[in-house]
mmCIF file of C-alpha atoms and ligand atoms in Angstrom:
data_model
loop_
_atom_site.group_PDB
_atom_site.id
_atom_site.type_symbol
_atom_site.label_atom_id
_atom_site.label_comp_id
_atom_site.label_asym_id
_atom_site.label_seq_id
_atom_site.Cartn_x
_atom_site.Cartn_y
_atom_site.Cartn_z
ATOM 1 C CA MET D 696 -16.694 37.813 64.514
ATOM 2 C CA ARG D 697 -14.468 35.039 65.720
ATOM 3 C CA ILE D 698 -11.205 33.759 64.228
ATOM 4 C CA LEU D 699 -11.388 30.030 64.184
ATOM 5 C CA GLU D 700 -8.479 27.615 63.892
ATOM 6 C CA ALA D 701 -9.146 25.281 60.902
ATOM 7 C CA THR D 702 -10.002 22.147 62.963
ATOM 8 C CA ARG D 703 -12.654 19.639 61.909
ATOM 9 C CA GLU D 704 -15.141 20.914 64.549
ATOM 10 C CA ASN D 705 -14.592 24.542 63.552
ATOM 11 C CA ILE D 706 -15.030 23.823 59.823
ATOM 12 C CA ALA D 707 -18.331 22.100 60.642
ATOM 13 C CA LEU D 708 -19.359 25.185 62.733
ATOM 14 C CA ALA D 709 -18.454 27.589 59.890
ATOM 15 C CA GLY D 710 -20.179 25.291 57.411
ATOM 16 C CA ARG D 711 -23.428 25.547 59.416
ATOM 17 C CA ALA D 712 -23.163 29.322 59.556
ATOM 18 C CA LEU D 713 -22.847 29.392 55.752
ATOM 19 C CA ALA D 714 -25.794 27.030 55.293
ATOM 20 C CA ALA D 715 -27.822 29.402 57.490
ATOM 21 C CA GLY D 716 -26.950 32.469 55.280
ATOM 22 C CA GLY D 717 -23.826 33.662 57.165
ATOM 23 C CA LEU D 718 -20.533 35.021 55.879
ATOM 24 C CA VAL D 719 -17.238 33.226 56.524
ATOM 25 C CA ALA D 720 -13.738 34.211 55.392
ATOM 26 C CA MET D 721 -12.067 31.119 54.053
ATOM 27 C CA PRO D 722 -8.405 30.402 53.281
ATOM 28 C CA THR D 723 -7.561 29.206 49.814
ATOM 29 C CA GLU D 724 -4.201 28.543 48.152
ATOM 30 C CA THR D 725 -4.340 31.945 46.409
ATOM 31 C CA VAL D 726 -5.873 34.547 48.820
ATOM 32 C CA TYR D 727 -8.572 34.588 51.537
ATOM 33 C CA GLY D 728 -12.108 34.619 50.152
ATOM 34 C CA LEU D 729 -15.325 36.079 51.616
ATOM 35 C CA ALA D 730 -17.682 33.155 51.216
ATOM 36 C CA ALA D 731 -21.482 32.826 51.144
ATOM 37 C CA ASN D 732 -23.905 30.228 49.870
ATOM 38 C CA ALA D 733 -23.907 30.851 46.085
ATOM 39 C CA PHE D 734 -27.627 30.000 45.802
ATOM 40 C CA ASP D 735 -28.713 32.313 48.643
ATOM 41 C CA GLU D 736 -29.270 35.791 47.171
ATOM 42 C CA VAL D 737 -29.531 37.567 50.452
ATOM 43 C CA ALA D 738 -26.264 36.040 51.746
ATOM 44 C CA VAL D 739 -24.600 37.033 48.414
ATOM 45 C CA ALA D 740 -25.977 40.534 48.811
ATOM 46 C CA ARG D 741 -24.347 40.729 52.239
ATOM 47 C CA VAL D 742 -21.010 39.920 50.593
ATOM 48 C CA PHE D 743 -21.312 42.978 48.319
ATOM 49 C CA GLU D 744 -22.331 45.088 51.281
ATOM 50 C CA ALA D 745 -19.372 43.887 53.396
ATOM 51 C CA LYS D 746 -16.889 44.583 50.605
ATOM 52 C CA GLN D 747 -18.595 47.747 49.536
ATOM 53 C CA ARG D 748 -18.271 46.264 46.106
ATOM 54 C CA PRO D 749 -20.268 47.690 43.157
ATOM 55 C CA SER D 750 -22.803 45.089 42.187
ATOM 56 C CA PHE D 751 -21.621 45.009 38.574
ATOM 57 C CA ASP D 752 -18.648 42.935 39.714
ATOM 58 C CA PRO D 753 -19.399 39.153 39.384
ATOM 59 C CA LEU D 754 -18.213 36.667 41.956
ATOM 60 C CA ILE D 755 -16.400 33.243 41.613
ATOM 61 C CA VAL D 756 -18.362 30.150 42.531
ATOM 62 C CA HIS D 757 -16.222 27.603 44.483
ATOM 63 C CA ILE D 758 -16.906 23.864 44.454
ATOM 64 C CA ALA D 759 -15.351 20.938 46.302
ATOM 65 C CA GLU D 760 -15.493 18.233 43.569
ATOM 66 C CA LEU D 761 -15.605 18.075 39.865
ATOM 67 C CA GLY D 762 -19.121 16.538 39.914
ATOM 68 C CA GLU D 763 -20.557 19.699 41.458
ATOM 69 C CA ALA D 764 -19.760 21.738 38.258
ATOM 70 C CA GLU D 765 -23.065 20.635 36.785
ATOM 71 C CA ARG D 766 -24.918 22.359 39.631
ATOM 72 C CA VAL D 767 -23.538 25.678 38.417
ATOM 73 C CA VAL D 768 -22.742 25.577 34.664
ATOM 74 C CA ALA D 769 -25.061 24.670 31.819
ATOM 75 C CA HIS D 770 -22.499 23.238 29.498
ATOM 76 C CA ILE D 771 -18.755 22.212 29.675
ATOM 77 C CA PRO D 772 -16.983 22.611 26.348
ATOM 78 C CA PRO D 773 -14.041 20.219 25.593
ATOM 79 C CA ALA D 774 -11.306 22.727 26.359
ATOM 80 C CA ALA D 775 -12.842 23.305 29.771
ATOM 81 C CA ARG D 776 -13.053 19.607 30.435
ATOM 82 C CA ASP D 777 -9.358 19.198 29.516
ATOM 83 C CA LEU D 778 -8.398 22.076 31.855
ATOM 84 C CA MET D 779 -10.463 20.685 34.729
ATOM 85 C CA ALA D 780 -8.891 17.260 34.302
ATOM 86 C CA ALA D 781 -5.367 18.520 34.089
ATOM 87 C CA LEU D 782 -5.224 21.504 36.404
ATOM 88 C CA TRP D 783 -7.982 21.239 39.028
ATOM 89 C CA PRO D 784 -7.902 21.479 41.923
ATOM 90 C CA GLY D 785 -5.773 24.646 41.642
ATOM 91 C CA PRO D 786 -5.550 28.349 41.136
ATOM 92 C CA LEU D 787 -7.574 28.425 37.874
ATOM 93 C CA THR D 788 -11.014 29.973 37.424
ATOM 94 C CA LEU D 789 -13.059 29.048 34.305
ATOM 95 C CA ILE D 790 -15.732 31.282 32.793
ATOM 96 C CA LEU D 791 -18.579 29.058 31.431
ATOM 97 C CA PRO D 792 -22.217 29.354 30.538
ATOM 98 C CA LYS D 793 -24.249 29.578 33.717
ATOM 99 C CA ARG D 794 -27.232 27.518 34.812
ATOM 100 C CA GLU D 795 -30.424 29.474 35.290
ATOM 101 C CA GLU D 796 -30.479 28.597 39.046
ATOM 102 C CA VAL D 797 -27.367 30.681 39.700
ATOM 103 C CA PRO D 798 -28.531 34.039 40.973
ATOM 104 C CA GLU D 799 -28.107 37.040 38.722
ATOM 105 C CA LEU D 800 -26.415 38.853 41.616
ATOM 106 C CA VAL D 801 -23.561 36.317 41.561
ATOM 107 C CA THR D 802 -22.849 36.891 37.872
ATOM 108 C CA SER D 803 -23.947 40.546 37.717
ATOM 109 C CA GLY D 804 -26.512 39.593 35.072
ATOM 110 C CA LEU D 805 -23.977 37.960 32.751
ATOM 111 C CA PRO D 806 -24.989 34.762 31.001
ATOM 112 C CA SER D 807 -21.650 33.237 32.174
ATOM 113 C CA VAL D 808 -20.369 32.155 35.601
ATOM 114 C CA ALA D 809 -16.900 31.904 37.081
ATOM 115 C CA LEU D 810 -16.145 28.497 38.476
ATOM 116 C CA ARG D 811 -13.171 27.289 40.597
ATOM 117 C CA LEU D 812 -12.160 24.106 42.426
ATOM 118 C CA PRO D 813 -9.536 25.267 44.946
ATOM 119 C CA ALA D 814 -6.506 23.145 45.946
ATOM 120 C CA SER D 815 -6.744 24.224 49.551
ATOM 121 C CA GLU D 816 -8.124 21.326 51.616
ATOM 122 C CA VAL D 817 -9.588 23.571 54.247
ATOM 123 C CA ALA D 818 -11.565 25.421 51.545
ATOM 124 C CA ARG D 819 -12.866 22.204 50.090
ATOM 125 C CA ALA D 820 -13.778 20.841 53.498
ATOM 126 C CA LEU D 821 -15.697 24.038 54.174
ATOM 127 C CA ILE D 822 -17.641 23.841 50.962
ATOM 128 C CA GLN D 823 -18.477 20.297 51.786
ATOM 129 C CA ALA D 824 -19.571 21.203 55.275
ATOM 130 C CA ALA D 825 -21.738 24.002 53.925
ATOM 131 C CA GLY D 826 -23.313 21.535 51.541
ATOM 132 C CA THR D 827 -23.415 24.065 48.748
ATOM 133 C CA PRO D 828 -21.100 25.766 46.271
ATOM 134 C CA LEU D 829 -19.814 29.022 47.712
ATOM 135 C CA ALA D 830 -19.638 32.420 46.037
ATOM 136 C CA ALA D 831 -16.450 34.163 47.212
ATOM 137 C CA PRO D 832 -14.578 37.218 46.149
ATOM 138 C CA SER D 833 -11.281 38.074 47.740
ATOM 139 C CA ALA D 834 -11.889 39.149 51.337
ATOM 140 C CA ASN D 835 -10.778 42.782 51.007
ATOM 141 C CA PRO D 836 -12.730 46.010 50.722
ATOM 142 C CA PHE D 837 -13.331 46.797 47.047
ATOM 143 C CA GLY D 838 -10.175 48.159 45.302
ATOM 144 C CA TYR D 839 -7.828 47.487 48.222
ATOM 145 C CA LEU D 840 -5.082 44.782 48.473
ATOM 146 C CA SER D 841 -6.173 41.177 48.723
ATOM 147 C CA PRO D 842 -5.603 39.339 52.057
ATOM 148 C CA THR D 843 -3.133 36.446 52.321
ATOM 149 C CA THR D 844 -3.575 35.910 56.170
ATOM 150 C CA ALA D 845 -6.488 35.701 58.569
ATOM 151 C CA GLN D 846 -5.038 38.796 60.308
ATOM 152 C CA HIS D 847 -5.320 40.832 57.022
ATOM 153 C CA VAL D 848 -9.034 39.877 56.885
ATOM 154 C CA ALA D 849 -9.637 40.681 60.475
ATOM 155 C CA ALA D 850 -8.067 44.099 60.166
ATOM 156 C CA MET D 851 -9.991 45.031 56.989
ATOM 157 C CA LEU D 852 -13.412 43.339 57.365
ATOM 158 C CA GLY D 853 -13.519 41.897 60.865
ATOM 159 C CA GLU D 854 -16.759 43.430 62.027
ATOM 160 C CA ARG D 855 -18.612 42.484 58.842
ATOM 161 C CA LEU D 856 -18.529 38.710 59.037
ATOM 162 C CA ASP D 857 -19.453 35.750 61.240
ATOM 163 C CA TYR D 858 -16.184 33.807 61.267
ATOM 164 C CA ILE D 859 -12.669 33.903 59.842
ATOM 165 C CA LEU D 860 -11.318 30.391 59.306
ATOM 166 C CA ASP D 861 -7.600 30.640 59.877
ATOM 167 C CA GLY D 862 -5.657 28.339 57.560
ATOM 168 C CA GLY D 863 -2.347 30.169 57.855
ATOM 169 C CA PRO D 864 -0.751 32.280 55.105
ATOM 170 C CA CYS D 865 -1.848 31.462 51.549
ATOM 171 C CA PRO D 866 0.904 29.578 49.749
ATOM 172 C CA ILE D 867 0.403 31.072 46.263
ATOM 173 C CA GLY D 868 -0.445 34.623 47.367
ATOM 174 C CA VAL D 869 -2.005 35.987 44.133
ATOM 175 C CA GLU D 870 -5.566 35.355 42.898
ATOM 176 C CA SER D 871 -6.440 32.565 40.525
ATOM 177 C CA THR D 872 -5.975 32.915 36.777
ATOM 178 C CA VAL D 873 -9.290 33.668 35.123
ATOM 179 C CA VAL D 874 -9.822 32.035 31.716
ATOM 180 C CA ASP D 875 -12.865 32.720 29.540
ATOM 181 C CA LEU D 876 -13.981 29.594 27.770
ATOM 182 C CA THR D 877 -17.186 30.940 26.237
ATOM 183 C CA GLY D 878 -15.501 32.065 22.965
ATOM 184 C CA GLU D 879 -13.608 30.332 20.269
ATOM 185 C CA ILE D 880 -10.105 30.795 21.781
ATOM 186 C CA PRO D 881 -9.492 30.486 25.528
ATOM 187 C CA LEU D 882 -8.866 34.000 26.794
ATOM 188 C CA VAL D 883 -7.004 34.933 29.972
ATOM 189 C CA LEU D 884 -9.016 37.780 31.578
ATOM 190 C CA ARG D 885 -6.741 37.985 34.670
ATOM 191 C CA PRO D 886 -3.291 36.477 34.904
ATOM 192 C CA GLY D 887 -2.830 34.765 38.321
ATOM 193 C CA GLY D 888 -1.555 31.822 40.284
ATOM 194 C CA MET D 889 -1.692 29.376 37.336
ATOM 195 C CA ALA D 890 0.946 30.196 34.748
ATOM 196 C CA MET D 891 -0.313 30.909 31.251
ATOM 197 C CA GLU D 892 2.322 28.585 29.893
ATOM 198 C CA THR D 893 0.793 25.675 31.915
ATOM 199 C CA ILE D 894 -2.607 26.497 30.511
ATOM 200 C CA ALA D 895 -1.314 26.673 26.975
ATOM 201 C CA ALA D 896 0.329 23.241 27.371
ATOM 202 C CA VAL D 897 -3.101 21.803 27.973
ATOM 203 C CA VAL D 898 -5.276 23.588 25.523
ATOM 204 C CA GLY D 899 -2.771 24.615 22.884
ATOM 205 C CA ARG D 900 -3.724 28.173 22.089
ATOM 206 C CA VAL D 901 -4.562 30.705 24.791
ATOM 207 C CA GLU D 902 -4.589 34.486 24.458
ATOM 208 C CA LEU D 903 -4.097 37.268 27.019
ATOM 209 C CA PHE D 904 -6.910 39.804 27.099
ATOM 210 C CA ASP D 905 -5.322 43.020 25.867
ATOM 211 C CA ARG D 906 -6.577 45.984 27.832
ATOM 212 C CA SER D 907 -5.159 48.454 25.332
ATOM 213 C CA VAL D 908 -7.454 47.256 22.541
ATOM 214 C CA ALA D 909 -10.638 46.005 24.206
ATOM 215 C CA GLN D 910 -13.188 47.189 26.782
ATOM 216 C CA PRO D 911 -12.935 45.464 30.157
ATOM 217 C CA THR D 912 -15.622 42.865 30.700
ATOM 218 C CA SER D 913 -14.225 41.619 33.953
ATOM 219 C CA PRO D 914 -13.609 44.180 36.793
ATOM 220 C CA GLY D 915 -10.385 42.324 37.618
ATOM 221 C CA GLN D 916 -9.307 44.109 34.429
ATOM 222 C CA LEU D 917 -10.018 47.596 35.848
ATOM 223 C CA ALA D 918 -6.853 49.611 35.834
ATOM 224 C CA SER D 919 -7.052 50.699 39.420
ATOM 225 C CA HIS D 920 -7.474 47.652 41.629
ATOM 226 C CA TYR D 921 -5.669 45.870 44.418
ATOM 227 C CA ALA D 922 -4.126 49.225 45.403
ATOM 228 C CA PRO D 923 -2.387 50.175 48.685
ATOM 229 C CA HIS D 924 -3.143 53.644 50.104
ATOM 230 C CA THR D 925 0.478 54.694 49.651
ATOM 231 C CA ALA D 926 1.181 55.945 46.106
ATOM 232 C CA LEU D 927 2.955 53.167 44.177
ATOM 233 C CA HIS D 928 5.075 53.832 41.075
ATOM 234 C CA LEU D 929 6.047 51.032 38.686
ATOM 235 C CA VAL D 930 9.189 51.127 36.580
ATOM 236 C CA GLU D 931 11.001 48.752 34.198
ATOM 237 C CA ALA D 932 13.268 46.011 35.616
ATOM 238 C CA GLY D 933 16.529 47.701 36.717
ATOM 239 C CA GLY D 934 14.944 51.185 36.423
ATOM 240 C CA LEU D 935 14.740 52.061 40.126
ATOM 241 C CA GLY D 936 18.096 53.895 40.059
ATOM 242 C CA ARG D 937 16.884 56.321 37.384
ATOM 243 C CA ALA D 938 13.707 57.217 39.251
ATOM 244 C CA ARG D 939 12.960 60.499 41.103
ATOM 245 C CA PRO D 940 11.379 59.349 44.326
ATOM 246 C CA ARG D 941 10.280 61.796 47.020
ATOM 247 C CA GLU D 942 12.114 61.835 50.316
ATOM 248 C CA GLY D 943 11.235 58.892 52.570
ATOM 249 C CA ALA D 944 10.308 56.488 49.737
ATOM 250 C CA VAL D 945 10.804 52.733 49.832
ATOM 251 C CA ALA D 946 12.120 50.728 46.850
ATOM 252 C CA LEU D 947 10.596 47.356 46.136
ATOM 253 C CA CYS D 948 13.218 45.298 44.252
ATOM 254 C CA PHE D 949 12.695 41.945 42.680
ATOM 255 C CA ASP D 950 15.706 40.141 44.104
ATOM 256 C CA ALA D 951 18.887 40.489 46.158
ATOM 257 C CA SER D 952 21.086 41.228 43.157
ATOM 258 C CA SER D 953 18.807 44.074 42.034
ATOM 259 C CA ARG D 954 18.766 45.465 45.551
ATOM 260 C CA ARG D 955 22.576 45.293 45.739
ATOM 261 C CA ALA D 956 22.951 47.077 42.432
ATOM 262 C CA LEU D 957 20.562 49.807 43.638
ATOM 263 C CA ALA D 958 22.422 50.193 46.937
ATOM 264 C CA GLU D 959 25.753 50.530 45.219
ATOM 265 C CA GLY D 960 24.617 52.565 42.131
ATOM 266 C CA SER D 961 22.259 55.035 43.860
ATOM 267 C CA PRO D 962 23.083 55.151 47.606
ATOM 268 C CA GLY D 963 20.575 57.145 49.648
ATOM 269 C CA LEU D 964 18.066 57.535 46.843
ATOM 270 C CA TYR D 965 15.470 55.607 48.842
ATOM 271 C CA ALA D 966 14.985 55.520 52.589
ATOM 272 C CA GLN D 967 14.723 51.719 52.467
ATOM 273 C CA LEU D 968 15.313 48.880 49.991
ATOM 274 C CA VAL D 969 13.299 45.670 50.189
ATOM 275 C CA CYS D 970 13.014 42.756 47.837
ATOM 276 C CA LEU D 971 10.224 40.307 46.888
ATOM 277 C CA SER D 972 12.512 37.285 46.634
ATOM 278 C CA GLU D 973 16.093 37.174 47.700
ATOM 279 C CA SER D 974 16.715 34.310 45.318
ATOM 280 C CA ALA D 975 14.855 35.700 42.304
ATOM 281 C CA SER D 976 12.052 33.121 42.672
ATOM 282 C CA LEU D 977 8.831 34.202 40.867
ATOM 283 C CA LEU D 978 6.886 31.805 43.020
ATOM 284 C CA GLU D 979 8.186 33.311 46.237
ATOM 285 C CA ALA D 980 7.671 36.876 44.890
ATOM 286 C CA ALA D 981 3.977 36.107 44.135
ATOM 287 C CA ALA D 982 3.470 34.450 47.614
ATOM 288 C CA ARG D 983 5.001 37.556 49.357
ATOM 289 C CA LEU D 984 3.521 40.334 47.183
ATOM 290 C CA PHE D 985 0.321 41.293 49.071
ATOM 291 C CA SER D 986 1.720 40.572 52.469
ATOM 292 C CA LEU D 987 4.712 42.882 51.796
ATOM 293 C CA LEU D 988 2.459 45.634 50.359
ATOM 294 C CA HIS D 989 0.145 45.426 53.431
ATOM 295 C CA ASP D 990 3.254 45.876 55.670
ATOM 296 C CA LEU D 991 4.711 48.752 53.540
ATOM 297 C CA ASP D 992 1.334 50.447 53.501
ATOM 298 C CA ARG D 993 1.249 50.351 57.339
ATOM 299 C CA ASP D 994 4.856 51.585 57.696
ATOM 300 C CA GLY D 995 3.976 55.043 56.381
ATOM 301 C CA TRP D 996 6.542 55.501 53.589
ATOM 302 C CA SER D 997 6.049 58.597 51.428
ATOM 303 C CA GLU D 998 5.875 56.429 48.249
ATOM 304 C CA ILE D 999 6.490 52.934 47.101
ATOM 305 C CA TRP D 1000 8.606 52.488 43.918
ATOM 306 C CA ALA D 1001 8.557 48.963 42.396
ATOM 307 C CA GLU D 1002 10.311 47.414 39.433
ATOM 308 C CA ARG D 1003 8.733 44.978 37.018
ATOM 309 C CA LEU D 1004 9.599 41.257 37.237
ATOM 310 C CA PRO D 1005 10.367 39.034 34.227
ATOM 311 C CA GLU D 1006 7.145 38.653 32.228
ATOM 312 C CA GLU D 1007 6.949 34.874 32.502
ATOM 313 C CA GLY D 1008 5.308 32.285 34.730
ATOM 314 C CA LEU D 1009 3.876 33.928 37.877
ATOM 315 C CA GLY D 1010 5.923 37.075 37.131
ATOM 316 C CA ARG D 1011 3.068 37.986 34.719
ATOM 317 C CA ALA D 1012 0.513 37.962 37.647
ATOM 318 C CA VAL D 1013 2.824 39.977 39.859
ATOM 319 C CA ASN D 1014 3.371 42.560 37.158
ATOM 320 C CA ASP D 1015 -0.425 42.769 36.548
ATOM 321 C CA ARG D 1016 -1.051 43.403 40.265
ATOM 322 C CA LEU D 1017 1.750 45.944 40.531
ATOM 323 C CA TRP D 1018 0.470 47.741 37.414
ATOM 324 C CA LYS D 1019 -3.104 47.865 38.811
ATOM 325 C CA ALA D 1020 -1.792 49.153 42.124
ATOM 326 C CA SER D 1021 0.282 51.878 40.520
ATOM 327 C CA GLU D 1022 -0.340 55.587 39.910
ATOM 328 C CA LYS D 1023 -1.222 56.190 36.248
HETATM 329 O O1 TXA H 1426 -8.062 33.341 43.772
HETATM 330 C C1 TXA H 1426 -9.151 33.822 43.638
HETATM 331 O O2 TXA H 1426 -9.723 33.783 42.458
HETATM 332 C C2 TXA H 1426 -9.884 34.349 44.835
HETATM 333 C C3 TXA H 1426 -10.119 33.243 45.805
HETATM 334 C C4 TXA H 1426 -10.961 33.764 47.030
HETATM 335 O O3 TXA H 1426 -10.775 32.201 45.157
HETATM 336 N N1 TXA H 1426 -11.041 35.076 44.445
HETATM 337 C C5 TXA H 1426 -11.043 36.155 43.806
HETATM 338 O O4 TXA H 1426 -12.365 36.742 43.526
HETATM 339 O O5 TXA H 1426 -10.064 36.801 43.393
HETATM 340 P P1 TXA H 1426 -12.611 38.197 42.999
HETATM 341 O O6 TXA H 1426 -14.052 38.363 43.122
HETATM 342 O O7 TXA H 1426 -11.758 39.184 43.822
HETATM 343 O O8 TXA H 1426 -12.183 38.164 41.515
HETATM 344 C C6 TXA H 1426 -12.979 37.492 40.594
HETATM 345 C C7 TXA H 1426 -12.627 37.873 39.223
HETATM 346 C C8 TXA H 1426 -13.013 39.312 38.917
HETATM 347 O O9 TXA H 1426 -11.988 39.835 38.090
HETATM 348 C C9 TXA H 1426 -14.262 39.133 38.199
HETATM 349 O O10 TXA H 1426 -14.597 40.245 37.380
HETATM 350 C C10 TXA H 1426 -14.080 37.900 37.366
HETATM 351 O O11 TXA H 1426 -13.365 37.060 38.309
HETATM 352 N N2 TXA H 1426 -15.364 37.270 36.980
HETATM 353 C C11 TXA H 1426 -16.212 36.634 37.762
HETATM 354 N N3 TXA H 1426 -17.294 36.173 37.021
HETATM 355 C C12 TXA H 1426 -17.012 36.535 35.770
HETATM 356 C C13 TXA H 1426 -17.737 36.316 34.511
HETATM 357 N N4 TXA H 1426 -18.890 35.687 34.431
HETATM 358 N N5 TXA H 1426 -17.181 36.815 33.394
HETATM 359 C C14 TXA H 1426 -15.995 37.430 33.469
HETATM 360 N N6 TXA H 1426 -15.263 37.627 34.537
HETATM 361 C C15 TXA H 1426 -15.777 37.196 35.683
HETATM 362 MG MG1 MG H 1427 -10.564 40.739 44.368
#
């Protein structure tokens, strides 16, 4: 494996490796993806093998231009067209009826396929260089935290791929929002980097998949996912002071004011207090989430105690990831 700076020559080199059936970790605006030619079943199988991912988990197909959608999906309903026109390129994945040519392995046998046009210019240049849509899950071992830097990928999967294209830290930091458009009402299967409010402004009505009433159809909905090795406990906003952490635990506060309240109200309860965003920015909290959890996981705290963020905008995606990472 080699880490490549994202120069034009290196993007061409990585594109050739993909066209020849190789695996390349690519930066996107959300998280790093583990990419393979979406139409090459053997290459896609190597992605599952590298991630040790159960094959029932379908992958997202990434395209570089709107016109490529027809190579992957059989039919684009009006709501999907509106979302593509308004919000692509961006952190939004659409579930649409698949074309027959898309391998069953990519969709885990589902009649639908996940499609995304990323905002990252390096990602789009790589797709173009490969000359084919790329199937890419997040570049982490199954069930572990997603990578937001090339170094995260190298540490987790380094020996299992051909190249890591280094595009620097991912600016959004949580995965794309997944919206199912195969039913009557657009359904958010996974909250993510595109706020639900923004999606609703385009299509009118959108519903959030409720895991308490329905069976998960998308493994991103599995309760235990994106988890660090250190036990993580999630409490309500402002609830960290009432928790009973073990000795040597770290508190993950939302912002500086919450950290200050905890330091003054419950001195010594935690060995360390950190916050996701000093200035209470949901955007910054999302961008730092996985990176901070990777760091805390390495630091060897006895436990991580986190508080919920406001359930709005990207706060919804952060809460979703914290909940999935937490001990139930
Ligand atoms: O931001 C992202 O989406 C990143 C970057 C690399 O693009 N990718 C990513 O991929 O997060 P992955 O494989 O970790 O998550 C894909 C999600 C999973 O929750 C999967 O179950 C869901 O999309 N998905 C894929 N195809 C689906 C389908 N046909 N129906 C329902 N859910 C699907
Ligand atoms: Mg993932």
